[in-house]
XYZ file of C-alpha atoms in Angstrom:
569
model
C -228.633 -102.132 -139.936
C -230.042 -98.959 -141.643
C -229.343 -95.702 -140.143
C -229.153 -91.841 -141.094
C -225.936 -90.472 -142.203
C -225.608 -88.820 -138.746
C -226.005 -91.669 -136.930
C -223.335 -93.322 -139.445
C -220.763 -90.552 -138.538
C -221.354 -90.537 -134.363
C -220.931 -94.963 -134.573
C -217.871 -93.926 -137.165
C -216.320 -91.738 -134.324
C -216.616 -94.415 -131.615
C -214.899 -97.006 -134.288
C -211.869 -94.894 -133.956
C -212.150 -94.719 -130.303
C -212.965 -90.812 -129.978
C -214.773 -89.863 -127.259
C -214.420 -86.071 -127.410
C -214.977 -83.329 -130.064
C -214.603 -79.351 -129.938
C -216.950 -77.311 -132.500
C -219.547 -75.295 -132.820
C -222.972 -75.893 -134.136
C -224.928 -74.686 -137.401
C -227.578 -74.571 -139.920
C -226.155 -77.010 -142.358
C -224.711 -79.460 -139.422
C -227.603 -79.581 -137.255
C -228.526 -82.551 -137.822
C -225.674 -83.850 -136.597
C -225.484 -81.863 -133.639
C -228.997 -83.254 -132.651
C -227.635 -86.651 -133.076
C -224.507 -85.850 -131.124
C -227.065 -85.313 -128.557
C -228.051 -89.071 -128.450
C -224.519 -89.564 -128.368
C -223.885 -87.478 -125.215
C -222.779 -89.973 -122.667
C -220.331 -91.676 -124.995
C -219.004 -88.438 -126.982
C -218.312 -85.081 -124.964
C -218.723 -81.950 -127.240
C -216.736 -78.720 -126.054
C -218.379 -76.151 -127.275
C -216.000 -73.246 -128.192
C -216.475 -69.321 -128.606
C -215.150 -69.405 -131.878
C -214.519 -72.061 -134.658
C -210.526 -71.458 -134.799
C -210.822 -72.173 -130.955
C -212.350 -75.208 -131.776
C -209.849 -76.237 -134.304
C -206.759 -74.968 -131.959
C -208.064 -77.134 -129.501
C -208.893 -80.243 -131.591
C -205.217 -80.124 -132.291
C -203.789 -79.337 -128.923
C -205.749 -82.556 -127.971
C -204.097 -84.058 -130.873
C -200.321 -83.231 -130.459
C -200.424 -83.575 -126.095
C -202.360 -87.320 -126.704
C -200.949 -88.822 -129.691
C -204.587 -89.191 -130.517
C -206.459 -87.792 -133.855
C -208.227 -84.935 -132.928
C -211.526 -84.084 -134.286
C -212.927 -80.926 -135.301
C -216.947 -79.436 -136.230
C -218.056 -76.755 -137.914
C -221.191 -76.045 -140.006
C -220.632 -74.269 -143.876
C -219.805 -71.377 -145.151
C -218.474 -68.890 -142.357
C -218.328 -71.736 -139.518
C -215.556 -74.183 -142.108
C -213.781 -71.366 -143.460
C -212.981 -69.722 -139.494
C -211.147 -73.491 -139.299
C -208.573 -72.347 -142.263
C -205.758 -70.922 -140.286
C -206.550 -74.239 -137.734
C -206.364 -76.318 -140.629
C -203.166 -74.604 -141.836
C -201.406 -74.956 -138.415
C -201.925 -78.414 -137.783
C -200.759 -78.870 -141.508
C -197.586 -76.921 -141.020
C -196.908 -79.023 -137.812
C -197.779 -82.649 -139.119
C -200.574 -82.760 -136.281
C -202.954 -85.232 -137.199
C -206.938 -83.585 -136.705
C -209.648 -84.732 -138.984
C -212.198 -81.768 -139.556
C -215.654 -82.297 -140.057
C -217.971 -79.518 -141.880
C -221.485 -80.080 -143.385
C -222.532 -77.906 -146.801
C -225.339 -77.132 -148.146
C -227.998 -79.909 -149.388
C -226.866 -80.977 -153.188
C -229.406 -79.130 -155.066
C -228.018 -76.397 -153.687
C -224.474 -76.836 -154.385
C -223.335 -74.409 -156.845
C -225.779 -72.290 -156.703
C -224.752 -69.818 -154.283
C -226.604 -71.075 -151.400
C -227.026 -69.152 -147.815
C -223.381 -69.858 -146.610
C -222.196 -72.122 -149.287
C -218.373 -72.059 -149.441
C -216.224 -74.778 -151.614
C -214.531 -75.745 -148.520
C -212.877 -78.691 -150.101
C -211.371 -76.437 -152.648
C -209.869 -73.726 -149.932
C -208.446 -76.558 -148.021
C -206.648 -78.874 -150.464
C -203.358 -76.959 -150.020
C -203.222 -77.558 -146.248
C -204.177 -80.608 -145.956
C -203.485 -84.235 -146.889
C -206.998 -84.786 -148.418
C -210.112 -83.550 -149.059
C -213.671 -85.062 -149.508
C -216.910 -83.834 -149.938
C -219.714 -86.766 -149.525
C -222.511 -86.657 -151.706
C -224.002 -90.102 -151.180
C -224.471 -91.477 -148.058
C -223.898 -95.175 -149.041
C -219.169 -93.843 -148.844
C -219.899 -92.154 -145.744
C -218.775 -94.806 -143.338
C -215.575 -95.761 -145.450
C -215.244 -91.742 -146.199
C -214.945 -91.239 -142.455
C -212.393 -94.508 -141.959
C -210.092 -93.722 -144.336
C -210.402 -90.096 -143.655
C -208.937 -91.176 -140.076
C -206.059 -93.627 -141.643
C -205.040 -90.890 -143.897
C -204.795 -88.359 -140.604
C -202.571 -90.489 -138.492
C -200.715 -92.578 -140.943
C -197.127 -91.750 -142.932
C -196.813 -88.046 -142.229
C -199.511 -87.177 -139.868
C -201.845 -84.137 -140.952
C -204.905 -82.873 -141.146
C -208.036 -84.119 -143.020
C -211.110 -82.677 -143.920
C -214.481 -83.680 -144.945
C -217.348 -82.080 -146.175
C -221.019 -83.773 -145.761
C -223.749 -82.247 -147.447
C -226.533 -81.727 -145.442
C -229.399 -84.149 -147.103
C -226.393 -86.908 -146.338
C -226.794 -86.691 -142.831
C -230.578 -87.153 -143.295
C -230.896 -90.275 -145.852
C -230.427 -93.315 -144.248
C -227.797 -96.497 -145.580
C -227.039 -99.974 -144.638
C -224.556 -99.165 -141.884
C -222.136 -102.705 -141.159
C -219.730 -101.665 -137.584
C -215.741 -102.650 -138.780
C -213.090 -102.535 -135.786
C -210.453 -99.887 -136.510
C -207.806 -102.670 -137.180
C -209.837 -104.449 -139.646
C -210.122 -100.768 -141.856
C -206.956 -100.836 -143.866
C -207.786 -104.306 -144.937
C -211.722 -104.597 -145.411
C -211.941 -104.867 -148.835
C -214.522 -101.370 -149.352
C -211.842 -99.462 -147.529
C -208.994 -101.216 -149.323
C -210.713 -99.984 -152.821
C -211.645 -96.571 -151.677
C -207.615 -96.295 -150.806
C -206.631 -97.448 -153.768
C -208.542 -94.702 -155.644
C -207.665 -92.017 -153.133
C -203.878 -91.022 -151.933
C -202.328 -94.302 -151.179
C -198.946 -92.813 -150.694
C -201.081 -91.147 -147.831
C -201.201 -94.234 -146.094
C -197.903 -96.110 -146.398
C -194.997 -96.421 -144.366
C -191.833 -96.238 -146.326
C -189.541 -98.977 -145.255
C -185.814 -97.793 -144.543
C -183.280 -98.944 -147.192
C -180.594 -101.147 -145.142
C -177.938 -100.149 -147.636
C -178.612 -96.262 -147.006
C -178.893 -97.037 -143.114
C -175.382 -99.015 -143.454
C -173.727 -96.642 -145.391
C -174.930 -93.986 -142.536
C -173.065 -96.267 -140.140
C -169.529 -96.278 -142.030
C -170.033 -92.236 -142.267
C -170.848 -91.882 -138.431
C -167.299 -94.486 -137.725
C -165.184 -91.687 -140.112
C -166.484 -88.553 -138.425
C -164.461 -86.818 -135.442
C -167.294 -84.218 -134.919
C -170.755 -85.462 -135.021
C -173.643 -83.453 -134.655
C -177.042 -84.418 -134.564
C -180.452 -81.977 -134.862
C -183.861 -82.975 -133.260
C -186.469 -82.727 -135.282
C -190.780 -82.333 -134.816
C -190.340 -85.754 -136.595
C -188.688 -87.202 -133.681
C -191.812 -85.932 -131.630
C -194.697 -86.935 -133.623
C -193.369 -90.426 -134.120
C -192.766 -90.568 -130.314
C -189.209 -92.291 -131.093
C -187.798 -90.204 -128.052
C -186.293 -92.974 -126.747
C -184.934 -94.358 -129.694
C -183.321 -91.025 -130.479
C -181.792 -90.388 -127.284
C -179.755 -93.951 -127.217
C -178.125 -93.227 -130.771
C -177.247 -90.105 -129.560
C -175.566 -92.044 -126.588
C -174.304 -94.511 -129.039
C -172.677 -91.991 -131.128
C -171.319 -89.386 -128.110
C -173.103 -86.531 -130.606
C -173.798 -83.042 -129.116
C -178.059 -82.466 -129.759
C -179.150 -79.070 -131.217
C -182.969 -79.008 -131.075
C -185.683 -77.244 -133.451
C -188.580 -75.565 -132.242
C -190.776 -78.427 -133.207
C -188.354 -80.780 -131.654
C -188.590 -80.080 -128.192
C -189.123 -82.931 -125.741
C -187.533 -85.084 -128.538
C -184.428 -85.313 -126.696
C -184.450 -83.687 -122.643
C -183.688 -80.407 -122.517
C -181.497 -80.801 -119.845
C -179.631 -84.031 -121.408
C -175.241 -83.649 -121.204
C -175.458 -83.555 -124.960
C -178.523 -80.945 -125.342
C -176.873 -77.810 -127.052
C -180.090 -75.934 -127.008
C -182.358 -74.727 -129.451
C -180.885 -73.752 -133.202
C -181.664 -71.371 -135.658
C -182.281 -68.149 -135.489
C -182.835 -67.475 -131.610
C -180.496 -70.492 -131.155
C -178.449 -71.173 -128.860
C -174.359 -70.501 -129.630
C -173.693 -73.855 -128.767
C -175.819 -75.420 -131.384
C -175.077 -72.886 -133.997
C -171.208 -72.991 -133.070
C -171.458 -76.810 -133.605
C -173.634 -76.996 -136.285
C -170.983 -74.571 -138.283
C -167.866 -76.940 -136.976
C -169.565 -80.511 -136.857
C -168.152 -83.094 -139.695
C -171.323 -84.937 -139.868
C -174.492 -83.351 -139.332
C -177.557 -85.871 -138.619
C -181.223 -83.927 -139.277
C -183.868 -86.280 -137.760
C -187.055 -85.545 -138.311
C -186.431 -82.108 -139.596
C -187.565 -79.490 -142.295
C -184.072 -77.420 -142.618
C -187.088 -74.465 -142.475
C -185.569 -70.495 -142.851
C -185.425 -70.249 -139.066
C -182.714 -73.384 -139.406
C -181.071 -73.600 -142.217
C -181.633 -69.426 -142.828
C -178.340 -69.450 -145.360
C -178.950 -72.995 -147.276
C -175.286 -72.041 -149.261
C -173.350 -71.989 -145.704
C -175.155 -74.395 -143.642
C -173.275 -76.371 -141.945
C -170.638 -76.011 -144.311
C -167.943 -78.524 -143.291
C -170.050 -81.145 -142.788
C -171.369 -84.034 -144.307
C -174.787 -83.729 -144.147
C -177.692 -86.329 -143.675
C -181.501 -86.282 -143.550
C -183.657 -89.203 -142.198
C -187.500 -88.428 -142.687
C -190.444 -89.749 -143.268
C -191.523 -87.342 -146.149
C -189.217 -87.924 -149.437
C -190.517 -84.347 -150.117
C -188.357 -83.216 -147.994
C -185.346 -84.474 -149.101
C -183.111 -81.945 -150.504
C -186.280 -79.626 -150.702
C -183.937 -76.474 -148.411
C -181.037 -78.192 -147.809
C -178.688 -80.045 -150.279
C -177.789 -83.407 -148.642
C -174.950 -85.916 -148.829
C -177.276 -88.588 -147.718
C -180.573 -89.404 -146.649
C -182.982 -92.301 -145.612
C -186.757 -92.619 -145.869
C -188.283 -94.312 -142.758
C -190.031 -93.323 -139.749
C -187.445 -92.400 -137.604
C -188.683 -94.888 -134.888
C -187.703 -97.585 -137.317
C -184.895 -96.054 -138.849
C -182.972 -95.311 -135.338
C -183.728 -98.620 -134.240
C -182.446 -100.364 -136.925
C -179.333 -97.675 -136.502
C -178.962 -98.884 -132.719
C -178.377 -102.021 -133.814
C -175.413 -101.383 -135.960
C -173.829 -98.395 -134.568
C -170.746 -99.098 -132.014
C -170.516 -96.701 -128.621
C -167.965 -94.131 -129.412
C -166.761 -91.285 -127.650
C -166.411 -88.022 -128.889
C -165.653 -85.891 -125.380
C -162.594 -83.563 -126.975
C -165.267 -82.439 -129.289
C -167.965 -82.323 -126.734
C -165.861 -80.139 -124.622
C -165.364 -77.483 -127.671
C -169.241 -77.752 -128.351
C -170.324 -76.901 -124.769
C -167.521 -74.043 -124.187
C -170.445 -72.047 -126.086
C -173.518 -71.195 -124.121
C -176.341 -73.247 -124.543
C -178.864 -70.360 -122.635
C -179.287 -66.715 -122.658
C -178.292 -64.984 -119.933
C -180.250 -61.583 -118.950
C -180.406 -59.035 -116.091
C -182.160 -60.520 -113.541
C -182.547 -57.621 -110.946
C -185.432 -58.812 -108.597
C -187.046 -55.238 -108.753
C -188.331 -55.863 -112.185
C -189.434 -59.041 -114.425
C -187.445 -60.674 -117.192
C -188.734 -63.610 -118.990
C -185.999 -65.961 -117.421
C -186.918 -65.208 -113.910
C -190.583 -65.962 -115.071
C -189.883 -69.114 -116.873
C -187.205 -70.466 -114.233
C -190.293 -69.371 -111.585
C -192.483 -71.519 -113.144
C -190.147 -74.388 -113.827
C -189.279 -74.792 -110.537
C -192.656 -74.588 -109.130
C -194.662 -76.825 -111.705
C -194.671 -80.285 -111.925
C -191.823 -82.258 -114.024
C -194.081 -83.303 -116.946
C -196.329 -79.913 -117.374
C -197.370 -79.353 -120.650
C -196.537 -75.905 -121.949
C -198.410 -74.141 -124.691
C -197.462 -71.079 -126.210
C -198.925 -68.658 -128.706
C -196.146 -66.796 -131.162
C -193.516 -64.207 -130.936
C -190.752 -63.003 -128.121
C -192.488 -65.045 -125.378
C -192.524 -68.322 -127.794
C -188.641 -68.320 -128.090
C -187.833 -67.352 -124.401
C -189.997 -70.303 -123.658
C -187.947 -72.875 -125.647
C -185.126 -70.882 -124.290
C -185.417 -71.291 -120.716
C -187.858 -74.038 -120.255
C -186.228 -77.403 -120.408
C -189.086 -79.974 -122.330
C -188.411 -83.613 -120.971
C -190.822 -85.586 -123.548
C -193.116 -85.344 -126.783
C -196.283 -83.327 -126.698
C -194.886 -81.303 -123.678
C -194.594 -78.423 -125.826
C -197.578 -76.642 -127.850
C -196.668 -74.304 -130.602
C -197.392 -73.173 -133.766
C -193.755 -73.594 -135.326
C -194.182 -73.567 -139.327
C -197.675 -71.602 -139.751
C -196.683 -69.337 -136.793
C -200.538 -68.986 -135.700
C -200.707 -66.116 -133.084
C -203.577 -66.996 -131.127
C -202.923 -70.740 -131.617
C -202.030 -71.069 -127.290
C -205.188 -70.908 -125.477
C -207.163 -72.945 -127.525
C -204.502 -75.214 -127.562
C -204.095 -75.469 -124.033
C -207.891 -76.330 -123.621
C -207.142 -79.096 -125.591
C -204.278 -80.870 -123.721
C -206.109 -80.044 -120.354
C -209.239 -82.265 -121.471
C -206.823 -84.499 -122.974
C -204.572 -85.034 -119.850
C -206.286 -84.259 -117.041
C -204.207 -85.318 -114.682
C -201.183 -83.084 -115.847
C -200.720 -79.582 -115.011
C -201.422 -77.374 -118.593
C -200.016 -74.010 -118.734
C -200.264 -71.366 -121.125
C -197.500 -68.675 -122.474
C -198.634 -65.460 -124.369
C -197.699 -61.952 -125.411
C -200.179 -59.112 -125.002
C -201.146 -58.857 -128.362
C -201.574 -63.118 -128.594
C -203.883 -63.058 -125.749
C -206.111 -60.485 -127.744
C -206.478 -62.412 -130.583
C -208.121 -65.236 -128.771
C -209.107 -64.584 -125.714
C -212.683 -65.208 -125.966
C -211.660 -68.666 -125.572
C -211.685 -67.874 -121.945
C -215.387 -68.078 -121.785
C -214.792 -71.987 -122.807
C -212.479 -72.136 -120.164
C -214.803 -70.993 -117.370
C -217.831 -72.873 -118.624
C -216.136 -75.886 -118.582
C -213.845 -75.052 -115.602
C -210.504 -75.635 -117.036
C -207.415 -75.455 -114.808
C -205.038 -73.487 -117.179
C -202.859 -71.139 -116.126
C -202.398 -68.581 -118.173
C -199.328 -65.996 -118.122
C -199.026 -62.928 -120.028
C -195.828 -61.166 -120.989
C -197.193 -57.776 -121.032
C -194.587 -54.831 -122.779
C -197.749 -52.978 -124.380
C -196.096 -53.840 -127.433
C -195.749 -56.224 -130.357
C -192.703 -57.191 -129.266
C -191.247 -59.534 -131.666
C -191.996 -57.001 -134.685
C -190.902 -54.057 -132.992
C -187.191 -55.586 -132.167
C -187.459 -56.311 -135.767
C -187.736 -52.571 -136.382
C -185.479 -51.608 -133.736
C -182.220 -53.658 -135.320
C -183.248 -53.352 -139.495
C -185.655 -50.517 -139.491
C -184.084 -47.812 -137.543
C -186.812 -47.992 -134.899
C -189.704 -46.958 -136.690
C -191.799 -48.244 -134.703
C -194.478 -48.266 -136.881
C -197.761 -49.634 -135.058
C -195.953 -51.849 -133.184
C -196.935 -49.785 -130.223
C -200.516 -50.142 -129.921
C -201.329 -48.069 -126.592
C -204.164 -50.305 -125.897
C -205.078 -50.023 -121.717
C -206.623 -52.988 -121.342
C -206.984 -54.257 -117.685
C -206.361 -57.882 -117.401
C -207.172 -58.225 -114.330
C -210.982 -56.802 -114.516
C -210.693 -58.810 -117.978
C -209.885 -62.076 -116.030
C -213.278 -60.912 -113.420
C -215.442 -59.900 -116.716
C -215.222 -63.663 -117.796
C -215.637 -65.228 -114.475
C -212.171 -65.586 -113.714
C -209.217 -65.008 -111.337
C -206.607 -62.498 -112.335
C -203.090 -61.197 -111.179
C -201.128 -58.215 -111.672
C -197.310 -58.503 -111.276
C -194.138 -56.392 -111.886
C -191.530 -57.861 -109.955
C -189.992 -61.525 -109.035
C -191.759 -61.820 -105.655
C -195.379 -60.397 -106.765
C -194.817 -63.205 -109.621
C -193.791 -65.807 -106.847
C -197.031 -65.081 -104.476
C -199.348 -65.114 -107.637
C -198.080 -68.047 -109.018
C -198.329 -69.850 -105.958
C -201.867 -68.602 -105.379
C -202.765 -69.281 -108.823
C -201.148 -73.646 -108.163
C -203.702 -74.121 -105.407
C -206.933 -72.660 -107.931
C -209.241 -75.373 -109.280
C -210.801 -73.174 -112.180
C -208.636 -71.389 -114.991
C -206.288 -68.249 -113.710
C -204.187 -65.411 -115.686
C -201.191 -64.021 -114.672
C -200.186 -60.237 -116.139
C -196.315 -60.206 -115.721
C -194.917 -56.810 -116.962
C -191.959 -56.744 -118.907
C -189.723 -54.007 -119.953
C -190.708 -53.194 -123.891
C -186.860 -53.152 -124.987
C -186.426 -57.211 -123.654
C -185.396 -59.002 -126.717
C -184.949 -62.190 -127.877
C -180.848 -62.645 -128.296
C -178.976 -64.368 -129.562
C -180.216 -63.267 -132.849
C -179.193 -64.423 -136.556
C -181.244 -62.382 -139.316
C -183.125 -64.290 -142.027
C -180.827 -64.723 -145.001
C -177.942 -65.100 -142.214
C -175.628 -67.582 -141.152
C -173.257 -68.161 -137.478
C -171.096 -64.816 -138.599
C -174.073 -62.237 -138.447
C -174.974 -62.993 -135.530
C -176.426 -60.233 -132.846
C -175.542 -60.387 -129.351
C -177.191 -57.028 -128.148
């Protein structure tokens, strides 16, 4: 049947089974917009203050579902706001397919009212581009588009439709989503495009069995949890060969929920803020096991003394990655759902408890003051553990709050845990926690942000009001930029330079400005009664807990670093 390119892209959508998109509308994508309108009681637009809102959200949606999120924006100004979305979910293999409109194609070139080569600033940070100029690829554009996004890797896609395309009409035939890879328009579009995009790399047996002779010569295993483990939801798979092999777990940031925080062989979190049981182990291990993981600078931050008695090996998806920041001893390509199943089937129990025992005579958690006349973040974050529901989904923006979160809140599955790990995107949490909440809307979402965070985004709080969004927001307040400043404090001799804004906002009378309920606390049981208050709210709430400006974030292992520079204090 012959519709417009519009109409094309809404019956596209509902091929891949979306039924709800964040954006914001515009001159070149309003014809779009008007069809979304058509489209209303089969597609629910959230409408969001601002376009990185959107895109935040749109990937929120995308890492708490498992789902492809989907992103709109119109040209020029509207796409290029999505950059730093586009960058995040790229960064974090979160798989969101964006969705901008150009200028008609007479125009293109020419300098145009809001004309911006979006394709062009995006091809870095994502896995592909497109910009459709004919309306006759749209269809396939938009398929493969949506293979490319949740296939291999996962990441982020764009495409760019100019705006005549979503006028001129096409033959339009409907394909179910299975029936994509292998319709033979699709299959030649791929075959022109990135195919390595779309394929899943089948595990080598002889690299998984010589990965089972190394595990039966190693005394001290040691395995790491990587955001690989959590995007290819192989949680399970993960936490049996850590069973099989009696392995202590040290966990990345983007690993959380990969492996229970609260697991017997859980070390904590490693790297930088790490825990000293993981870094301790990771330093001692004779085997080292990376799942799933990057070996980023806040792991690996000394490449040349990394785990330096051990044999190390990296399964992953991405051959990229393969000795990329870390030399290896061995590696295997696969998807580590199919690579640790395969290992589960050849790997013996063993039983490694004399080494356990050394492993876990380290502390695997901070321990702070915790007088009850004043707040620290582990009173907070224990608070609200014990209060909210076992599978809560925490986001967070970025800084000291981010790492006392992983710190002190025990994640129990994949997508529990929102955060912007590799780009580091402060402002990333609210949006993000929009997201999961219209995702899951029968979880409780929470949100975790520093003062300056909150600032960045917190127009976003109109979107929660209008569409009455349960989050929970909590605000470490110091009046600082906390994360910078104990930079300066321990390498710059505490010049403090603006790091100590002096801004005297009221977030309370900010929370009742948008519509919303606020609370002021400064000690444990002002935090308890708010919080509680806040549980039995059916609209969105903040929480201002006020923190002492000189909290830091210990342990503490500067960049360049290894386990014997490490700051306690």
């Amino acid at each position: 049947m012959e519709m417009t390119g519009a109409k094309i892209l809404m019956e596209c959508l509902l091929e891949q089974g979306v039924d709800l998109v964040f954006g914001y509308p515009g001159g070149t994508i309003l014809n779009v917009y008007d069809e979304l309108y058509h489209y209303r009681d089969r597609i629910t637009h959230i409408l969001t203050a601002h376009e990185q809102g959107a895109s935040h959200a749109a990937d929120g949606y995308a890492r708490s579902t498992g789902k492809v999120g989907v992103c709109l924006a119109t040209s020029g100004p509207g796409a290029t706001n999505l950059t730093t979305g586009i960058a995040t979910a790229y960064m974090d293999s979160s798989p969101v397919v964006f969705i901008t409109c150009n200028v008609t194609q007479n125009l293109i070139g020419r300098d145009a009212f809001q004309e911006v080569d979006i394709t062009g600033i995006a091809m870095p940070i994502t896995k592909c581009t497109y910009l459709v100029r004919d309306v006759n690829n749209l269809a396939d554009t938009v398929r493969e588009a949506f293979a490319i996004a949740r296939s291999g890797r996962p990441g982020p896609v764009l495409i760019d439709i100019v705006k005549n395309v979503t006028a001129e009409k096409a033959e339009y035939e409907p394909l179910p989503r299975e029936e994509h890879i292998h319709s033979g328009r699709l299959a030649n579009l791929i075959r022109r495009a990135r195919t390595s995009s779309l394929k899943m790399p089948e595990p080598n047996q002889e690299d998984v069995n010589k990965l089972v002779e190394m595990i039966a010569q190693s005394k001290k295993p040691m395995l790491i949890c990587g955001g690989g483990v959590v995007r290819s939801r192989s949680h399970e798979e993960f936490r049996e060969f850590a069973r099989r092999i009696d392995a202590p777990v040290a966990i990345t940031l983007m690993g959380a929920g990969g492996i229970a925080g609260r697991d017997p062989l859980a070390t904590g979190m490693i790297g930088m803020h790490g825990s000293h049981a993981s870094n301790y182990a990771v330093d001692q291990c004779d085997l080292l096991i990376a799942v799933g993981c990057r070996f980023s600078d806040r792991v690996a931050l000394k490449p040349a003394t990394f785990a330096r008695q051990a044999k190390i090996v990296h399964i992953d998806i991405d051959r990229a990655e393969i000795n990329k920041n870390v030399e290896t001893d061995h590696h295997i390509i696969g998807n580590a759902k199919q690579v640790l199943a395969l290992l589960n089937q050849k790997v013996p129990q063993y039983d490694h408890s004399e080494w356990k025992e050394y492993v876990f005579s380290f502390p695997t958690e901070t321990a702070y003051d915790e007088n009850p006349n004043h707040l620290t973040p582990k009173q907070i974050l224990h608070t609200i553990a014990r209060l909210c529901p076992d599978d809560t989904i925490v986001s967070t923006d970025v800084g000291q709050h981010q790492m006392w979160a992983i710190q002190h809140f025990h994640f129990d599955y994949p997508g529990q845990l929102l955060t912007s790990g590799g780009f580091g995107t402060m402002g990333f949490g609210l949006g993000a926690a929009i997201g999961a909440k219209l995702g899951n809307p029968d979880k409780t979402v929470i949100h975790i942000a520093g003062d300056g965070c909150f600032r960045m985004n917190s127009n976003e709080l109109s979107t929660e009001e209008f569409y009455k969004t349960p989050v929970i927001t909590f605000v470490f307040n110091n009046h600082r930029l906390g994360m910078v400043r104990q930079w300066q404090t321990t390498f710059y001799e505490k010049r403090y330079s603006d790091t100590d804004p002096h801004r005297k906002t009221n977030f309370v009378k900010l929370a009742e400005g948008f519509g919303l309920k606020g609370y002021h606390c400064e000690n444990l049981a002002q935090f308890q009664e708010a919080f509680a208050d806040a549980l039995k709210q059916k609209g969105p709430t903040w929480i201002e807990c006020m923190i002492d400006k000189d909290e830091k974030v210990l342990p503490m292992i500067p960049g360049g670093g290894d386990i014997n520079d490490i700051i306690m204090e």
